[in-house]
XYZ file of C-alpha atoms in Angstrom:
119
model
C 34.713 -66.413 -1.752
C 33.233 -68.329 0.779
C 31.274 -66.108 2.309
C 30.556 -65.073 -1.349
C 29.238 -68.459 -2.621
C 26.930 -69.211 0.522
C 25.203 -65.348 -0.482
C 24.544 -66.702 -3.408
C 23.645 -70.346 -2.824
C 21.007 -68.519 -0.445
C 19.538 -65.759 -2.585
C 19.024 -68.616 -5.323
C 17.128 -70.518 -2.582
C 13.176 -69.800 -3.099
C 11.238 -68.020 -0.124
C 8.251 -69.057 0.684
C 5.266 -68.290 2.107
C 2.406 -69.348 4.732
C -1.020 -69.620 3.219
C -3.384 -70.622 5.858
C -6.774 -71.741 4.446
C -9.864 -73.913 5.643
C -8.840 -77.087 5.521
C -4.770 -76.737 4.855
C -1.916 -74.598 5.034
C -0.358 -73.778 1.363
C 3.308 -73.058 1.193
C 3.823 -71.492 -2.165
C 6.641 -69.202 -3.468
C 6.797 -65.450 -2.560
C 8.167 -64.869 -6.896
C 4.940 -66.555 -8.356
C 2.799 -64.261 -5.957
C 1.629 -62.429 -8.851
C -0.612 -60.651 -6.672
C -3.558 -60.156 -3.799
C -6.422 -58.357 -3.433
C -8.986 -57.622 -0.318
C -12.050 -58.138 0.334
C -13.331 -56.935 3.849
C -11.138 -59.332 6.040
C -9.561 -61.593 3.755
C -7.710 -62.048 1.127
C -6.856 -63.226 -2.069
C -3.571 -64.578 -3.595
C -3.192 -64.873 -7.062
C -0.496 -67.738 -7.796
C 0.562 -68.371 -11.123
C 0.038 -72.144 -12.307
C -1.863 -72.441 -8.923
C -5.032 -70.419 -9.369
C -6.376 -68.310 -6.251
C -5.635 -68.984 -2.747
C -7.946 -67.025 -0.429
C -7.420 -66.614 4.019
C -9.247 -65.086 5.906
C -6.369 -62.428 7.549
C -6.272 -58.732 5.915
C -3.924 -57.756 3.403
C -1.830 -55.280 5.628
C -0.607 -58.149 7.495
C 0.757 -59.550 4.122
C 2.277 -56.287 3.059
C 4.975 -55.492 5.431
C 6.212 -59.659 4.781
C 6.048 -58.459 0.935
C 7.449 -55.751 0.610
C 11.013 -56.146 1.036
C 10.066 -58.379 -2.762
C 9.118 -56.562 -4.667
C 5.617 -56.198 -3.589
C 3.665 -52.401 -3.822
C 0.854 -51.670 -2.510
C -1.158 -50.052 -5.750
C -4.825 -49.821 -4.314
C -6.303 -50.022 -0.647
C -7.735 -53.774 -2.201
C -4.880 -54.070 -3.884
C -0.718 -55.341 -3.341
C 0.969 -56.996 -6.862
C 4.252 -58.315 -7.112
C 6.199 -55.565 -9.672
C 7.787 -57.928 -11.236
C 4.460 -59.728 -12.549
C 3.103 -56.472 -14.029
C 3.227 -56.690 -17.920
C 1.817 -53.395 -18.441
C -0.150 -49.947 -17.295
C -3.316 -48.646 -19.474
C -4.251 -45.159 -19.223
C -8.122 -45.719 -19.767
C -11.074 -46.256 -17.047
C -8.673 -44.202 -14.423
C -5.384 -46.479 -15.090
C -5.285 -49.671 -13.647
C -2.071 -52.649 -14.086
C -2.038 -55.494 -16.604
C -0.736 -58.626 -14.255
C 0.516 -61.721 -15.943
C -2.516 -63.810 -16.250
C -4.548 -61.403 -17.702
C -5.875 -59.499 -14.428
C -6.503 -55.956 -13.959
C -5.280 -54.588 -10.861
C -6.354 -50.741 -9.849
C -4.337 -48.686 -9.137
C -5.809 -45.033 -7.107
C -4.684 -41.146 -8.270
C -2.402 -41.027 -5.025
C -0.396 -44.398 -5.988
C 0.444 -43.484 -9.346
C 3.510 -42.052 -8.702
C 4.426 -45.532 -7.653
C 4.857 -46.412 -11.229
C 7.356 -43.782 -11.930
C 9.302 -44.148 -9.588
C 9.125 -47.536 -10.162
C 10.492 -47.882 -13.785
C 12.840 -45.287 -14.209
């Protein structure tokens, strides 16, 4: 019983990630990350209620950190929080509509992830 209570308490604790910007390090809740977009060696995080935060690290460095929290790579340039997906749009080759209204690319090779994710 004590172990179960501890596990419940531990699971309710918000997990945070440190995002080093040029002048400060921002600590954000992983649950609040909507998606990440890569541009060369920079990654921009779209954060619920905060807006974009850009860091000078490639998206690949964050992929393995965020996968255990429900993030999936939908495209070479995008990593999304599956809990923040609103819908899949079939037009224009297919894309995901995310919370906040942003459109995220979905590569042909990764469309099978959607089926696996929502089945």
